[in-house]
Amino acid sequence: MPPITESVAREAICRLGASIFSRGLTFGSSGNISHRLEDGSSLMTPTNVSLGELDPARLSKLDAEGRLVSGDPPTKEGFLHRVMYEGRPDAGAVVHLHSTHSVAVSCLAEIDPADVLPPITAYYVMRIGRLPLVPYFPPGDTRLAEAVRPLVGKHHAVLLANHGPVVAGTSLSAAAGAIEELEETARLFLLLQGHQVRHLTPEQVDELRARFG
Ligand SMILES: [Zn+2]
């Protein structure tokens, strides 16, 4: 897929933000989106703005070292995006949401921190795979970046405890598709609480990983 231009990336971020907000996948001014550009700079959603009201001209543009080049000041959670890009050279975009069902799962006491959600559907296995839980830190605490850093090489998606998911993708649509699959799987997981459930078997999961990576 050819790299997209900065103006196309600006429009795509704003379109995705409006779509996410209109579907109730994040609230208030929570959630943030970034897109890496071909020259190593990146676009990021600004601080204190609703994803439903993004302006392409006011997105934060950061240089390869993370310094603001133009636009409004970036989200205070920008360090989460940077740590994902540093650990995943193939990542073209990162999306972080406070999506309700994923946050609810991140608060459960009885989840496996090495792999939070069971293999309920094939699409979850294909788009997320294993999902580690990152210990809780207060908003803006950069120790969170240090907790995420060792996980990023092996995982393109992590769940921050009592907070929400962060997902990287090769493109904006890949990152968005994966975080939406995660939110939907979290919803299914909660719906199925108290029921006898047939998860995919280890053999079925292995077959998916062999076929789809
Ligand atoms: Zn957050």
PDB file of C-alpha atoms and ligand atoms in Angstrom:
ATOM      1  CA  MET A   1       0.000   0.000   0.000  1.00  0.00           C
ATOM      2  CA  PRO A   2       1.572   3.384  -0.994  1.00  0.00           C
ATOM      3  CA  PRO A   3       2.177   5.877   1.866  1.00  0.00           C
ATOM      4  CA  ILE A   4      -0.596   8.415   2.286  1.00  0.00           C
ATOM      5  CA  THR A   5      -0.024  12.163   2.152  1.00  0.00           C
ATOM      6  CA  GLU A   6      -0.206  14.394   5.223  1.00  0.00           C
ATOM      7  CA  SER A   7      -3.461  16.002   4.099  1.00  0.00           C
ATOM      8  CA  VAL A   8      -5.078  12.600   3.520  1.00  0.00           C
ATOM      9  CA  ALA A   9      -3.858  11.459   6.975  1.00  0.00           C
ATOM     10  CA  ARG A  10      -5.311  14.608   8.604  1.00  0.00           C
ATOM     11  CA  GLU A  11      -8.711  13.984   7.021  1.00  0.00           C
ATOM     12  CA  ALA A  12      -8.604  10.271   7.905  1.00  0.00           C
ATOM     13  CA  ILE A  13      -7.849  10.973  11.600  1.00  0.00           C
ATOM     14  CA  CYS A  14     -10.759  13.419  11.853  1.00  0.00           C
ATOM     15  CA  ARG A  15     -13.136  11.079  10.040  1.00  0.00           C
ATOM     16  CA  LEU A  16     -12.177   8.183  12.326  1.00  0.00           C
ATOM     17  CA  GLY A  17     -12.503  10.386  15.441  1.00  0.00           C
ATOM     18  CA  ALA A  18     -16.015  11.456  14.429  1.00  0.00           C
ATOM     19  CA  SER A  19     -16.986   7.844  13.700  1.00  0.00           C
ATOM     20  CA  ILE A  20     -15.616   6.591  17.055  1.00  0.00           C
ATOM     21  CA  PHE A  21     -17.293   9.389  19.009  1.00  0.00           C
ATOM     22  CA  SER A  22     -20.658   9.093  17.250  1.00  0.00           C
ATOM     23  CA  ARG A  23     -20.784   5.375  18.082  1.00  0.00           C
ATOM     24  CA  GLY A  24     -20.088   5.976  21.778  1.00  0.00           C
ATOM     25  CA  LEU A  25     -16.719   4.218  21.722  1.00  0.00           C
ATOM     26  CA  THR A  26     -15.152   6.999  23.786  1.00  0.00           C
ATOM     27  CA  PHE A  27     -16.525   9.927  25.776  1.00  0.00           C
ATOM     28  CA  GLY A  28     -15.878  13.580  26.612  1.00  0.00           C
ATOM     29  CA  SER A  29     -12.369  14.474  25.505  1.00  0.00           C
ATOM     30  CA  SER A  30     -11.034  10.957  26.171  1.00  0.00           C
ATOM     31  CA  GLY A  31      -9.339   8.842  23.525  1.00  0.00           C
ATOM     32  CA  ASN A  32      -6.583   9.805  21.128  1.00  0.00           C
ATOM     33  CA  ILE A  33      -5.365   8.914  17.648  1.00  0.00           C
ATOM     34  CA  SER A  34      -1.986   9.299  15.941  1.00  0.00           C
ATOM     35  CA  HIS A  35      -0.613   8.611  12.475  1.00  0.00           C
ATOM     36  CA  ARG A  36       3.037   8.336  11.507  1.00  0.00           C
ATOM     37  CA  LEU A  37       4.082  10.111   8.295  1.00  0.00           C
ATOM     38  CA  GLU A  38       6.648   8.935   5.777  1.00  0.00           C
ATOM     39  CA  ASP A  39       9.379  11.367   6.957  1.00  0.00           C
ATOM     40  CA  GLY A  40       9.225  10.107  10.578  1.00  0.00           C
ATOM     41  CA  SER A  41       7.065  12.967  11.857  1.00  0.00           C
ATOM     42  CA  SER A  42       3.576  12.212  13.143  1.00  0.00           C
ATOM     43  CA  LEU A  43       0.118  13.692  13.520  1.00  0.00           C
ATOM     44  CA  MET A  44      -1.683  13.382  16.856  1.00  0.00           C
ATOM     45  CA  THR A  45      -5.011  14.477  18.291  1.00  0.00           C
ATOM     46  CA  PRO A  46      -4.677  17.555  20.544  1.00  0.00           C
ATOM     47  CA  THR A  47      -5.248  17.664  24.303  1.00  0.00           C
ATOM     48  CA  ASN A  48      -8.691  18.523  25.681  1.00  0.00           C
ATOM     49  CA  VAL A  49     -10.597  18.057  22.445  1.00  0.00           C
ATOM     50  CA  SER A  50     -13.440  15.645  21.724  1.00  0.00           C
ATOM     51  CA  LEU A  51     -12.711  13.063  19.037  1.00  0.00           C
ATOM     52  CA  GLY A  52     -16.086  14.147  17.642  1.00  0.00           C
ATOM     53  CA  GLU A  53     -14.877  17.715  17.002  1.00  0.00           C
ATOM     54  CA  LEU A  54     -11.422  17.365  15.468  1.00  0.00           C
ATOM     55  CA  ASP A  55     -10.209  20.008  13.004  1.00  0.00           C
ATOM     56  CA  PRO A  56      -7.724  18.714  10.391  1.00  0.00           C
ATOM     57  CA  ALA A  57      -5.812  22.023  10.460  1.00  0.00           C
ATOM     58  CA  ARG A  58      -5.348  21.993  14.265  1.00  0.00           C
ATOM     59  CA  LEU A  59      -4.032  18.448  14.749  1.00  0.00           C
ATOM     60  CA  SER A  60      -0.674  18.362  16.559  1.00  0.00           C
ATOM     61  CA  LYS A  61       2.240  17.718  14.227  1.00  0.00           C
ATOM     62  CA  LEU A  62       5.317  16.310  15.979  1.00  0.00           C
ATOM     63  CA  ASP A  63       8.813  15.800  14.604  1.00  0.00           C
ATOM     64  CA  ALA A  64      10.612  12.453  14.821  1.00  0.00           C
ATOM     65  CA  GLU A  65      11.816  13.362  18.349  1.00  0.00           C
ATOM     66  CA  GLY A  66       8.284  14.135  19.536  1.00  0.00           C
ATOM     67  CA  ARG A  67       8.605  17.947  19.547  1.00  0.00           C
ATOM     68  CA  LEU A  68       5.558  20.002  18.539  1.00  0.00           C
ATOM     69  CA  VAL A  69       6.064  21.473  15.058  1.00  0.00           C
ATOM     70  CA  SER A  70       2.606  22.908  14.423  1.00  0.00           C
ATOM     71  CA  GLY A  71      -0.994  22.755  15.572  1.00  0.00           C
ATOM     72  CA  ASP A  72      -2.428  22.578  19.085  1.00  0.00           C
ATOM     73  CA  PRO A  73      -0.552  20.924  21.994  1.00  0.00           C
ATOM     74  CA  PRO A  74      -0.822  17.104  21.715  1.00  0.00           C
ATOM     75  CA  THR A  75      -2.745  14.774  23.991  1.00  0.00           C
ATOM     76  CA  LYS A  76      -1.117  14.292  27.403  1.00  0.00           C
ATOM     77  CA  GLU A  77      -1.162  10.572  26.593  1.00  0.00           C
ATOM     78  CA  GLY A  78       1.146  11.102  23.609  1.00  0.00           C
ATOM     79  CA  PHE A  79       3.895   9.153  25.391  1.00  0.00           C
ATOM     80  CA  LEU A  80       1.779   6.005  24.997  1.00  0.00           C
ATOM     81  CA  HIS A  81       1.794   6.491  21.232  1.00  0.00           C
ATOM     82  CA  ARG A  82       5.536   7.186  21.144  1.00  0.00           C
ATOM     83  CA  VAL A  83       6.380   4.027  23.080  1.00  0.00           C
ATOM     84  CA  MET A  84       4.279   1.978  20.636  1.00  0.00           C
ATOM     85  CA  TYR A  85       6.063   3.489  17.607  1.00  0.00           C
ATOM     86  CA  GLU A  86       9.497   3.036  19.206  1.00  0.00           C
ATOM     87  CA  GLY A  87       8.873  -0.663  19.765  1.00  0.00           C
ATOM     88  CA  ARG A  88       7.052  -1.357  16.498  1.00  0.00           C
ATOM     89  CA  PRO A  89       8.823   0.014  13.422  1.00  0.00           C
ATOM     90  CA  ASP A  90       5.978  -1.312  11.231  1.00  0.00           C
ATOM     91  CA  ALA A  91       3.302   0.679  13.109  1.00  0.00           C
ATOM     92  CA  GLY A  92       1.689   3.406  11.023  1.00  0.00           C
ATOM     93  CA  ALA A  93      -1.028   4.445  13.464  1.00  0.00           C
ATOM     94  CA  VAL A  94      -2.035   4.125  17.123  1.00  0.00           C
ATOM     95  CA  VAL A  95      -5.494   4.430  18.692  1.00  0.00           C
ATOM     96  CA  HIS A  96      -6.216   4.667  22.434  1.00  0.00           C
ATOM     97  CA  LEU A  97      -9.779   4.688  23.784  1.00  0.00           C
ATOM     98  CA  HIS A  98     -11.630   4.638  27.089  1.00  0.00           C
ATOM     99  CA  SER A  99     -14.185   2.301  25.481  1.00  0.00           C
ATOM    100  CA  THR A 100     -16.641   1.092  28.108  1.00  0.00           C
ATOM    101  CA  HIS A 101     -16.494  -2.688  27.789  1.00  0.00           C
ATOM    102  CA  SER A 102     -12.716  -2.848  27.450  1.00  0.00           C
ATOM    103  CA  VAL A 103     -12.356  -0.586  30.505  1.00  0.00           C
ATOM    104  CA  ALA A 104     -14.816  -2.798  32.417  1.00  0.00           C
ATOM    105  CA  VAL A 105     -12.743  -5.895  31.631  1.00  0.00           C
ATOM    106  CA  SER A 106      -9.568  -4.040  32.683  1.00  0.00           C
ATOM    107  CA  CYS A 107     -11.088  -3.607  36.156  1.00  0.00           C
ATOM    108  CA  LEU A 108     -11.924  -7.287  36.748  1.00  0.00           C
ATOM    109  CA  ALA A 109      -9.990  -8.961  39.573  1.00  0.00           C
ATOM    110  CA  GLU A 110      -9.958 -12.458  38.056  1.00  0.00           C
ATOM    111  CA  ILE A 111      -8.297 -11.877  34.683  1.00  0.00           C
ATOM    112  CA  ASP A 112      -5.010 -13.313  33.456  1.00  0.00           C
ATOM    113  CA  PRO A 113      -2.587 -10.357  33.146  1.00  0.00           C
ATOM    114  CA  ALA A 114      -0.593 -12.250  30.505  1.00  0.00           C
ATOM    115  CA  ASP A 115      -3.635 -12.667  28.220  1.00  0.00           C
ATOM    116  CA  VAL A 116      -6.780 -10.886  29.328  1.00  0.00           C
ATOM    117  CA  LEU A 117      -9.479 -12.205  26.977  1.00  0.00           C
ATOM    118  CA  PRO A 118     -10.128 -15.802  25.915  1.00  0.00           C
ATOM    119  CA  PRO A 119     -10.308 -16.766  22.217  1.00  0.00           C
ATOM    120  CA  ILE A 120     -14.047 -16.244  21.775  1.00  0.00           C
ATOM    121  CA  THR A 121     -14.030 -15.630  18.010  1.00  0.00           C
ATOM    122  CA  ALA A 122     -11.662 -16.146  15.101  1.00  0.00           C
ATOM    123  CA  TYR A 123     -11.582 -12.414  14.320  1.00  0.00           C
ATOM    124  CA  TYR A 124     -10.409 -11.609  17.833  1.00  0.00           C
ATOM    125  CA  VAL A 125      -7.554 -14.111  17.496  1.00  0.00           C
ATOM    126  CA  MET A 126      -6.644 -12.727  14.065  1.00  0.00           C
ATOM    127  CA  ARG A 127      -6.842  -9.022  14.878  1.00  0.00           C
ATOM    128  CA  ILE A 128      -5.628  -8.944  18.503  1.00  0.00           C
ATOM    129  CA  GLY A 129      -4.135 -12.315  19.463  1.00  0.00           C
ATOM    130  CA  ARG A 130      -2.764 -12.160  22.997  1.00  0.00           C
ATOM    131  CA  LEU A 131      -3.679  -9.107  25.083  1.00  0.00           C
ATOM    132  CA  PRO A 132      -1.494  -8.319  28.127  1.00  0.00           C
ATOM    133  CA  LEU A 133      -2.721  -6.176  31.037  1.00  0.00           C
ATOM    134  CA  VAL A 134      -0.473  -3.238  32.014  1.00  0.00           C
ATOM    135  CA  PRO A 135      -0.485  -2.352  35.746  1.00  0.00           C
ATOM    136  CA  TYR A 136      -2.383   0.775  36.819  1.00  0.00           C
ATOM    137  CA  PHE A 137      -0.654   4.181  36.982  1.00  0.00           C
ATOM    138  CA  PRO A 138      -2.332   7.593  37.394  1.00  0.00           C
ATOM    139  CA  PRO A 139      -3.129   9.627  34.228  1.00  0.00           C
ATOM    140  CA  GLY A 140      -0.053  11.186  32.668  1.00  0.00           C
ATOM    141  CA  ASP A 141       2.378   9.140  34.818  1.00  0.00           C
ATOM    142  CA  THR A 142       5.282   8.331  32.501  1.00  0.00           C
ATOM    143  CA  ARG A 143       5.998   5.133  34.491  1.00  0.00           C
ATOM    144  CA  LEU A 144       3.113   3.829  32.394  1.00  0.00           C
ATOM    145  CA  ALA A 145       5.313   4.117  29.300  1.00  0.00           C
ATOM    146  CA  GLU A 146       8.019   2.089  31.043  1.00  0.00           C
ATOM    147  CA  ALA A 147       5.439  -0.583  31.919  1.00  0.00           C
ATOM    148  CA  VAL A 148       4.209  -0.725  28.312  1.00  0.00           C
ATOM    149  CA  ARG A 149       7.674  -0.673  26.684  1.00  0.00           C
ATOM    150  CA  PRO A 150       8.732  -4.321  27.319  1.00  0.00           C
ATOM    151  CA  LEU A 151       5.397  -5.610  25.940  1.00  0.00           C
ATOM    152  CA  VAL A 152       5.343  -3.700  22.671  1.00  0.00           C
ATOM    153  CA  GLY A 153       7.782  -5.844  20.698  1.00  0.00           C
ATOM    154  CA  LYS A 154       5.531  -8.888  21.033  1.00  0.00           C
ATOM    155  CA  HIS A 155       2.109  -7.208  21.209  1.00  0.00           C
ATOM    156  CA  HIS A 156       0.463  -4.579  19.010  1.00  0.00           C
ATOM    157  CA  ALA A 157      -2.382  -4.263  21.552  1.00  0.00           C
ATOM    158  CA  VAL A 158      -2.210  -3.765  25.336  1.00  0.00           C
ATOM    159  CA  LEU A 159      -4.900  -3.105  27.945  1.00  0.00           C
ATOM    160  CA  LEU A 160      -4.125  -0.529  30.643  1.00  0.00           C
ATOM    161  CA  ALA A 161      -5.608  -1.620  33.987  1.00  0.00           C
ATOM    162  CA  ASN A 162      -8.599   0.490  35.093  1.00  0.00           C
ATOM    163  CA  HIS A 163      -8.067   2.694  32.031  1.00  0.00           C
ATOM    164  CA  GLY A 164      -8.423   1.274  28.483  1.00  0.00           C
ATOM    165  CA  PRO A 165      -6.804  -0.251  25.390  1.00  0.00           C
ATOM    166  CA  VAL A 166      -3.907   1.028  23.244  1.00  0.00           C
ATOM    167  CA  VAL A 167      -3.624  -0.550  19.782  1.00  0.00           C
ATOM    168  CA  ALA A 168      -1.087  -0.048  16.983  1.00  0.00           C
ATOM    169  CA  GLY A 169      -1.650  -1.001  13.351  1.00  0.00           C
ATOM    170  CA  THR A 170       0.213  -0.785  10.072  1.00  0.00           C
ATOM    171  CA  SER A 171      -2.443   1.727   8.990  1.00  0.00           C
ATOM    172  CA  LEU A 172      -5.133   3.816  10.627  1.00  0.00           C
ATOM    173  CA  SER A 173      -7.836   1.456   9.407  1.00  0.00           C
ATOM    174  CA  ALA A 174      -5.923  -1.578  10.754  1.00  0.00           C
ATOM    175  CA  ALA A 175      -5.503   0.039  14.201  1.00  0.00           C
ATOM    176  CA  ALA A 176      -9.162   1.122  14.243  1.00  0.00           C
ATOM    177  CA  GLY A 177     -10.401  -2.293  13.111  1.00  0.00           C
ATOM    178  CA  ALA A 178      -8.364  -4.027  15.823  1.00  0.00           C
ATOM    179  CA  ILE A 179      -9.433  -1.759  18.689  1.00  0.00           C
ATOM    180  CA  GLU A 180     -13.076  -2.093  17.618  1.00  0.00           C
ATOM    181  CA  GLU A 181     -12.713  -5.886  17.512  1.00  0.00           C
ATOM    182  CA  LEU A 182     -11.217  -5.727  21.015  1.00  0.00           C
ATOM    183  CA  GLU A 183     -14.092  -3.607  22.336  1.00  0.00           C
ATOM    184  CA  GLU A 184     -16.682  -5.939  20.789  1.00  0.00           C
ATOM    185  CA  THR A 185     -14.921  -9.002  22.221  1.00  0.00           C
ATOM    186  CA  ALA A 186     -14.818  -7.377  25.678  1.00  0.00           C
ATOM    187  CA  ARG A 187     -18.576  -6.812  25.349  1.00  0.00           C
ATOM    188  CA  LEU A 188     -19.144 -10.457  24.391  1.00  0.00           C
ATOM    189  CA  PHE A 189     -16.912 -11.615  27.257  1.00  0.00           C
ATOM    190  CA  LEU A 190     -19.016  -9.626  29.745  1.00  0.00           C
ATOM    191  CA  LEU A 191     -22.286 -10.845  28.152  1.00  0.00           C
ATOM    192  CA  LEU A 192     -21.112 -14.432  28.568  1.00  0.00           C
ATOM    193  CA  GLN A 193     -20.229 -14.126  32.264  1.00  0.00           C
ATOM    194  CA  GLY A 194     -22.098 -16.812  34.209  1.00  0.00           C
ATOM    195  CA  HIS A 195     -22.698 -18.950  31.093  1.00  0.00           C
ATOM    196  CA  GLN A 196     -21.026 -22.185  30.054  1.00  0.00           C
ATOM    197  CA  VAL A 197     -18.944 -21.077  27.064  1.00  0.00           C
ATOM    198  CA  ARG A 198     -17.187 -22.987  24.280  1.00  0.00           C
ATOM    199  CA  HIS A 199     -14.069 -20.957  23.482  1.00  0.00           C
ATOM    200  CA  LEU A 200     -11.978 -21.802  20.440  1.00  0.00           C
ATOM    201  CA  THR A 201      -9.763 -24.779  21.241  1.00  0.00           C
ATOM    202  CA  PRO A 202      -5.933 -24.447  21.391  1.00  0.00           C
ATOM    203  CA  GLU A 203      -5.810 -26.370  18.085  1.00  0.00           C
ATOM    204  CA  GLN A 204      -8.247 -23.936  16.443  1.00  0.00           C
ATOM    205  CA  VAL A 205      -6.218 -20.971  17.751  1.00  0.00           C
ATOM    206  CA  ASP A 206      -2.958 -22.524  16.490  1.00  0.00           C
ATOM    207  CA  GLU A 207      -4.490 -23.052  13.059  1.00  0.00           C
ATOM    208  CA  LEU A 208      -5.576 -19.379  12.875  1.00  0.00           C
ATOM    209  CA  ARG A 209      -2.112 -18.194  13.941  1.00  0.00           C
ATOM    210  CA  ALA A 210      -0.458 -20.430  11.348  1.00  0.00           C
ATOM    211  CA  ARG A 211      -2.769 -19.168   8.580  1.00  0.00           C
ATOM    212  CA  PHE A 212      -3.116 -15.496   9.501  1.00  0.00           C
ATOM    213  CA  GLY A 213      -0.006 -14.747  11.612  1.00  0.00           C
TER     214      GLY A 213
HETATM  215 ZN    ZN B   1      -6.407   7.206  28.443  1.00  0.00          ZN
END
